[in-house]
Amino acid sequence: MQDSGGQPTGGRSVDVRNLAGKWALVTGAASGIGKATALALARRGADVVLCDVDQKGLKITQDLAASLGRQTVARQVDVSRRDEMASFADEVHQDLEAIDILVNNAGVALGASFEETLLEDWDWIIGINLLGVIHGLHYFVPNMVARGRAGHVVNIASMAGLLAVRALSAYSTTKFAVVGLSEALRAELESHGIGVTAVCPGFVNTPLVESARMRGKAAEALARQEIVDFIERRQHTPERVAEKILRAIQRNRAIAPVFPEAWLGYYMKRFTPRLLAWALRKGSERAEKGTAQS
């Protein structure tokens, strides 16, 4: 068991210093955090199973992992589609009894207030961000349990899964759900020697923002570019997140905030929630005012 702050307090964990002979599966591996994590695992010796809807980007990641001398399997899969994930899992388990590390990373973003969010948007973001994680767990975790060896599950959530801000209603809903699911699953899998970590990055420079759906004010080209510019200035790369993920696996953390803003939000939510609410409100007001004046 470990405390809610993610401090390791016993139980088996996967030693990521040498992953030779281990298999890791990463969803959303064509770019961003998924790509960086897949390659970080490969550099530590893991063979990798990769999936993404972006076949071109997926092939690049696969080739890079193979160049490190690793065995690779890569398939074009939509994690929101139950039938595709079931077929993918059947194919993987024909050759492997079970994987050792599961990284449910595939995700999308939506910038919109609740009123601006269409029902179709809810279907889209829940399908990928939440059902995608559930499908990964449903089709791969039972084999990990049945095998009876130490393993680890990583679910990529977000700082937005720890605290909620304006114009991210749907996105935060899915990420809060991923955090809650991870905590519940961790309690269930502990006795099987399988750790579960919810990774909650702060602002990361990935293609996620540029490809996100935007509604209302957030849909304005200038507003989107301001977000992209802000994140680029932070210089928080997917590679840095990947290293934090490996550290979280090694330490068997329950919750792993990544970067100072995520840690600050995490602790403020726990100990000074009113101050956090005030700070988030003021920050949103300044951002909206700045966009209106531009």
GROMACS .gro file of C-alpha atoms in nm:
model
  294
    1MET     CA    1   0.000   0.000   0.000
    2GLN     CA    2   0.102   0.364  -0.037
    3ASP     CA    3  -0.038   0.694   0.064
    4SER     CA    4  -0.247   0.915  -0.164
    5GLY     CA    5   0.057   1.125  -0.241
    6GLY     CA    6   0.206   0.839  -0.436
    7GLN     CA    7   0.486   0.740  -0.199
    8PRO     CA    8   0.593   0.378  -0.245
    9THR     CA    9   0.532   0.161   0.060
   10GLY     CA   10   0.592  -0.198  -0.038
   11GLY     CA   11   0.456  -0.453  -0.278
   12ARG     CA   12   0.626  -0.590  -0.584
   13SER     CA   13   0.732  -0.352  -0.856
   14VAL     CA   14   0.884  -0.382  -1.201
   15ASP     CA   15   1.254  -0.298  -1.216
   16VAL     CA   16   1.277  -0.062  -1.514
   17ARG     CA   17   1.655  -0.038  -1.496
   18ASN     CA   18   1.675  -0.354  -1.704
   19LEU     CA   19   1.367  -0.461  -1.897
   20ALA     CA   20   1.534  -0.726  -2.110
   21GLY     CA   21   1.289  -1.008  -2.173
   22LYS     CA   22   0.988  -0.791  -2.083
   23TRP     CA   23   0.710  -0.683  -2.316
   24ALA     CA   24   0.546  -0.341  -2.292
   25LEU     CA   25   0.230  -0.231  -2.472
   26VAL     CA   26   0.174   0.138  -2.546
   27THR     CA   27  -0.142   0.282  -2.699
   28GLY     CA   28  -0.126   0.610  -2.888
   29ALA     CA   29   0.237   0.535  -2.973
   30ALA     CA   30   0.263   0.734  -3.296
   31SER     CA   31   0.354   1.065  -3.135
   32GLY     CA   32   0.391   1.266  -2.817
   33ILE     CA   33   0.404   1.094  -2.479
   34GLY     CA   34   0.317   0.754  -2.626
   35LYS     CA   35   0.605   0.760  -2.872
   36ALA     CA   36   0.853   0.889  -2.614
   37THR     CA   37   0.744   0.628  -2.359
   38ALA     CA   38   0.765   0.341  -2.607
   39LEU     CA   39   1.120   0.441  -2.700
   40ALA     CA   40   1.222   0.495  -2.337
   41LEU     CA   41   1.101   0.144  -2.254
   42ALA     CA   42   1.283   0.005  -2.557
   43ARG     CA   43   1.605   0.177  -2.453
   44ARG     CA   44   1.577  -0.001  -2.117
   45GLY     CA   45   1.554  -0.334  -2.297
   46ALA     CA   46   1.180  -0.394  -2.336
   47ASP     CA   47   1.027  -0.536  -2.651
   48VAL     CA   48   0.723  -0.331  -2.748
   49VAL     CA   49   0.370  -0.373  -2.875
   50LEU     CA   50   0.241  -0.050  -3.025
   51CYS     CA   51  -0.091   0.078  -3.154
   52ASP     CA   52  -0.234   0.402  -3.286
   53VAL     CA   53  -0.478   0.525  -3.549
   54ASP     CA   54  -0.193   0.715  -3.718
   55GLN     CA   55  -0.030   0.440  -3.923
   56LYS     CA   56   0.249   0.660  -4.063
   57GLY     CA   57   0.357   0.788  -3.721
   58LEU     CA   58   0.324   0.438  -3.578
   59LYS     CA   59   0.564   0.300  -3.838
   60ILE     CA   60   0.822   0.563  -3.745
   61THR     CA   61   0.802   0.468  -3.377
   62GLN     CA   62   0.823   0.099  -3.463
   63ASP     CA   63   1.132   0.152  -3.680
   64LEU     CA   64   1.303   0.354  -3.407
   65ALA     CA   65   1.234   0.083  -3.149
   66ALA     CA   66   1.356  -0.186  -3.389
   67SER     CA   67   1.676   0.012  -3.447
   68LEU     CA   68   1.747  -0.034  -3.076
   69GLY     CA   69   1.747  -0.409  -3.131
   70ARG     CA   70   1.401  -0.473  -2.990
   71GLN     CA   71   1.124  -0.700  -3.109
   72THR     CA   72   0.824  -0.494  -3.215
   73VAL     CA   73   0.459  -0.542  -3.299
   74ALA     CA   74   0.263  -0.247  -3.437
   75ARG     CA   75  -0.101  -0.234  -3.543
   76GLN     CA   76  -0.337   0.040  -3.652
   77VAL     CA   77  -0.607   0.033  -3.385
   78ASP     CA   78  -0.879   0.270  -3.269
   79VAL     CA   79  -0.885   0.220  -2.891
   80SER     CA   80  -1.244   0.347  -2.872
   81ARG     CA   81  -1.357   0.052  -3.086
   82ARG     CA   82  -1.424  -0.257  -2.876
   83ASP     CA   83  -1.402  -0.490  -3.174
   84GLU     CA   84  -1.065  -0.355  -3.284
   85MET     CA   85  -0.918  -0.381  -2.934
   86ALA     CA   86  -1.052  -0.734  -2.894
   87SER     CA   87  -0.892  -0.845  -3.222
   88PHE     CA   88  -0.568  -0.669  -3.130
   89ALA     CA   89  -0.555  -0.845  -2.794
   90ASP     CA   90  -0.631  -1.184  -2.950
   91GLU     CA   91  -0.342  -1.136  -3.192
   92VAL     CA   92  -0.101  -1.030  -2.918
   93HIS     CA   93  -0.196  -1.320  -2.692
   94GLN     CA   94  -0.143  -1.575  -2.967
   95ASP     CA   95   0.230  -1.521  -2.920
   96LEU     CA   96   0.254  -1.381  -2.567
   97GLU     CA   97   0.106  -1.524  -2.249
   98ALA     CA   98   0.077  -1.170  -2.116
   99ILE     CA   99   0.247  -0.835  -2.138
  100ASP     CA  100   0.451  -0.699  -1.849
  101ILE     CA  101   0.381  -0.325  -1.872
  102LEU     CA  102   0.060  -0.175  -2.010
  103VAL     CA  103   0.059   0.197  -2.091
  104ASN     CA  104  -0.288   0.331  -2.175
  105ASN     CA  105  -0.182   0.657  -2.333
  106ALA     CA  106  -0.406   0.726  -2.633
  107GLY     CA  107  -0.607   1.042  -2.580
  108VAL     CA  108  -0.758   1.355  -2.731
  109ALA     CA  109  -0.839   1.703  -2.603
  110LEU     CA  110  -1.143   1.927  -2.621
  111GLY     CA  111  -1.146   2.295  -2.533
  112ALA     CA  112  -1.503   2.409  -2.468
  113SER     CA  113  -1.734   2.513  -2.189
  114PHE     CA  114  -2.008   2.269  -2.089
  115GLU     CA  115  -2.270   2.468  -2.283
  116GLU     CA  116  -2.053   2.475  -2.594
  117THR     CA  117  -1.983   2.101  -2.585
  118LEU     CA  118  -2.196   1.900  -2.827
  119LEU     CA  119  -2.326   1.554  -2.743
  120GLU     CA  120  -2.115   1.427  -3.032
  121ASP     CA  121  -1.811   1.576  -2.857
  122TRP     CA  122  -1.895   1.382  -2.542
  123ASP     CA  123  -1.921   1.057  -2.738
  124TRP     CA  124  -1.586   1.127  -2.905
  125ILE     CA  125  -1.382   1.221  -2.601
  126ILE     CA  126  -1.532   0.959  -2.366
  127GLY     CA  127  -1.482   0.696  -2.634
  128ILE     CA  128  -1.109   0.760  -2.662
  129ASN     CA  129  -1.003   0.900  -2.325
  130LEU     CA  130  -1.209   0.674  -2.099
  131LEU     CA  131  -1.339   0.376  -2.294
  132GLY     CA  132  -0.999   0.348  -2.462
  133VAL     CA  133  -0.843   0.298  -2.119
  134ILE     CA  134  -1.118   0.058  -2.013
  135HIS     CA  135  -1.072  -0.147  -2.330
  136GLY     CA  136  -0.697  -0.167  -2.272
  137LEU     CA  137  -0.753  -0.286  -1.917
  138HIS     CA  138  -1.031  -0.529  -2.007
  139TYR     CA  139  -0.842  -0.705  -2.282
  140PHE     CA  140  -0.491  -0.717  -2.134
  141VAL     CA  141  -0.503  -0.710  -1.753
  142PRO     CA  142  -0.673  -1.051  -1.703
  143ASN     CA  143  -0.382  -1.225  -1.875
  144MET     CA  144  -0.138  -1.033  -1.658
  145VAL     CA  145  -0.322  -1.153  -1.348
  146ALA     CA  146  -0.348  -1.514  -1.468
  147ARG     CA  147   0.024  -1.533  -1.539
  148GLY     CA  148   0.102  -1.454  -1.175
  149ARG     CA  149   0.411  -1.237  -1.220
  150ALA     CA  150   0.485  -0.878  -1.125
  151GLY     CA  151   0.359  -0.625  -1.378
  152HIS     CA  152   0.254  -0.264  -1.405
  153VAL     CA  153  -0.031  -0.064  -1.556
  154VAL     CA  154   0.014   0.303  -1.642
  155ASN     CA  155  -0.291   0.512  -1.725
  156ILE     CA  156  -0.211   0.855  -1.865
  157ALA     CA  157  -0.447   1.105  -1.705
  158SER     CA  158  -0.364   1.475  -1.674
  159MET     CA  159  -0.328   1.763  -1.434
  160ALA     CA  160  -0.687   1.824  -1.549
  161GLY     CA  161  -0.774   1.496  -1.377
  162LEU     CA  162  -0.667   1.643  -1.043
  163LEU     CA  163  -0.821   1.989  -1.070
  164ALA     CA  164  -1.085   2.137  -1.297
  165VAL     CA  165  -1.065   2.460  -1.493
  166ARG     CA  166  -1.296   2.649  -1.723
  167ALA     CA  167  -1.342   2.538  -2.083
  168LEU     CA  168  -1.222   2.184  -2.012
  169SER     CA  169  -1.544   2.031  -1.877
  170ALA     CA  170  -1.547   1.722  -2.095
  171TYR     CA  171  -1.171   1.671  -2.094
  172SER     CA  172  -1.152   1.698  -1.715
  173THR     CA  173  -1.444   1.459  -1.679
  174THR     CA  174  -1.258   1.187  -1.866
  175LYS     CA  175  -0.929   1.247  -1.687
  176PHE     CA  176  -1.087   1.254  -1.338
  177ALA     CA  177  -1.249   0.923  -1.431
  178VAL     CA  178  -0.913   0.776  -1.533
  179VAL     CA  179  -0.761   0.878  -1.199
  180GLY     CA  180  -1.051   0.723  -1.006
  181LEU     CA  181  -1.043   0.406  -1.212
  182SER     CA  182  -0.668   0.377  -1.157
  183GLU     CA  183  -0.701   0.410  -0.781
  184ALA     CA  184  -0.975   0.147  -0.766
  185LEU     CA  185  -0.786  -0.091  -0.992
  186ARG     CA  186  -0.470  -0.046  -0.790
  187ALA     CA  187  -0.650  -0.172  -0.479
  188GLU     CA  188  -0.779  -0.474  -0.670
  189LEU     CA  189  -0.451  -0.571  -0.835
  190GLU     CA  190  -0.215  -0.516  -0.543
  191SER     CA  191  -0.253  -0.873  -0.419
  192HIS     CA  192  -0.155  -0.997  -0.764
  193GLY     CA  193   0.172  -0.805  -0.762
  194ILE     CA  194   0.057  -0.565  -1.033
  195GLY     CA  195   0.104  -0.195  -0.972
  196VAL     CA  196  -0.119   0.075  -1.117
  197THR     CA  197  -0.017   0.437  -1.169
  198ALA     CA  198  -0.220   0.734  -1.288
  199VAL     CA  199   0.023   0.975  -1.452
  200CYS     CA  200  -0.091   1.338  -1.442
  201PRO     CA  201   0.130   1.561  -1.659
  202GLY     CA  202   0.113   1.937  -1.656
  203PHE     CA  203   0.165   2.136  -1.974
  204VAL     CA  204   0.348   1.918  -2.228
  205ASN     CA  205   0.464   2.020  -2.574
  206THR     CA  206   0.289   1.756  -2.783
  207PRO     CA  207   0.064   1.762  -3.093
  208LEU     CA  208  -0.239   1.719  -2.862
  209VAL     CA  209  -0.328   2.089  -2.843
  210GLU     CA  210  -0.287   2.153  -3.214
  211SER     CA  211  -0.514   1.857  -3.296
  212ALA     CA  212  -0.770   1.926  -3.021
  213ARG     CA  213  -1.131   2.012  -3.089
  214MET     CA  214  -1.217   2.367  -2.987
  215ARG     CA  215  -1.555   2.533  -2.942
  216GLY     CA  216  -1.657   2.893  -2.872
  217LYS     CA  217  -1.378   3.134  -2.780
  218ALA     CA  218  -1.128   2.851  -2.763
  219ALA     CA  219  -1.193   2.779  -3.131
  220GLU     CA  220  -1.055   3.115  -3.242
  221ALA     CA  221  -0.725   3.074  -3.424
  222LEU     CA  222  -0.555   3.333  -3.204
  223ALA     CA  223  -0.669   3.163  -2.883
  224ARG     CA  224  -0.542   2.826  -3.000
  225GLN     CA  225  -0.207   2.974  -3.102
  226GLU     CA  226  -0.169   3.147  -2.766
  227ILE     CA  227  -0.212   2.810  -2.594
  228VAL     CA  228   0.042   2.647  -2.824
  229ASP     CA  229   0.291   2.931  -2.768
  230PHE     CA  230   0.249   2.911  -2.390
  231ILE     CA  231   0.311   2.537  -2.384
  232GLU     CA  232   0.615   2.568  -2.611
  233ARG     CA  233   0.766   2.825  -2.377
  234ARG     CA  234   0.737   2.578  -2.090
  235GLN     CA  235   0.977   2.345  -2.275
  236HIS     CA  236   0.823   2.038  -2.114
  237THR     CA  237   0.892   1.762  -2.364
  238PRO     CA  238   0.731   1.418  -2.401
  239GLU     CA  239   1.073   1.267  -2.336
  240ARG     CA  240   1.081   1.423  -1.989
  241VAL     CA  241   0.736   1.281  -1.920
  242ALA     CA  242   0.852   0.937  -2.034
  243GLU     CA  243   1.139   0.941  -1.785
  244LYS     CA  244   0.896   1.037  -1.508
  245ILE     CA  245   0.673   0.747  -1.611
  246LEU     CA  246   0.961   0.503  -1.579
  247ARG     CA  247   1.045   0.645  -1.238
  248ALA     CA  248   0.681   0.609  -1.130
  249ILE     CA  249   0.682   0.244  -1.237
  250GLN     CA  250   1.008   0.181  -1.051
  251ARG     CA  251   0.869   0.340  -0.735
  252ASN     CA  252   0.522   0.190  -0.780
  253ARG     CA  253   0.347   0.524  -0.736
  254ALA     CA  254  -0.029   0.550  -0.722
  255ILE     CA  255  -0.049   0.907  -0.854
  256ALA     CA  256   0.236   1.065  -1.046
  257PRO     CA  257   0.199   1.439  -1.110
  258VAL     CA  258   0.455   1.552  -1.368
  259PHE     CA  259   0.612   1.900  -1.370
  260PRO     CA  260   0.584   2.172  -1.104
  261GLU     CA  261   0.240   2.302  -1.201
  262ALA     CA  262   0.090   1.954  -1.163
  263TRP     CA  263   0.251   1.898  -0.822
  264LEU     CA  264   0.143   2.246  -0.707
  265GLY     CA  265  -0.214   2.185  -0.818
  266TYR     CA  266  -0.215   1.842  -0.655
  267TYR     CA  267  -0.107   1.969  -0.314
  268MET     CA  268  -0.321   2.284  -0.329
  269LYS     CA  269  -0.627   2.072  -0.407
  270ARG     CA  270  -0.555   1.861  -0.098
  271PHE     CA  271  -0.458   2.130   0.150
  272THR     CA  272  -0.581   2.470   0.024
  273PRO     CA  273  -0.878   2.402  -0.207
  274ARG     CA  274  -1.029   2.749  -0.166
  275LEU     CA  275  -0.704   2.918  -0.256
  276LEU     CA  276  -0.671   2.691  -0.558
  277ALA     CA  277  -1.024   2.772  -0.675
  278TRP     CA  278  -0.950   3.144  -0.644
  279ALA     CA  279  -0.621   3.110  -0.834
  280LEU     CA  280  -0.782   2.911  -1.114
  281ARG     CA  281  -1.066   3.160  -1.143
  282LYS     CA  282  -0.828   3.456  -1.162
  283GLY     CA  283  -0.609   3.275  -1.413
  284SER     CA  284  -0.906   3.201  -1.637
  285GLU     CA  285  -1.026   3.560  -1.616
  286ARG     CA  286  -0.684   3.693  -1.715
  287ALA     CA  287  -0.665   3.450  -2.005
  288GLU     CA  288  -1.012   3.546  -2.130
  289LYS     CA  289  -0.933   3.917  -2.096
  290GLY     CA  290  -0.607   3.876  -2.285
  291THR     CA  291  -0.779   3.694  -2.569
  292ALA     CA  292  -1.052   3.956  -2.591
  293GLN     CA  293  -0.796   4.238  -2.616
  294SER     CA  294  -0.584   4.066  -2.883
   0.00000   0.00000   0.00000
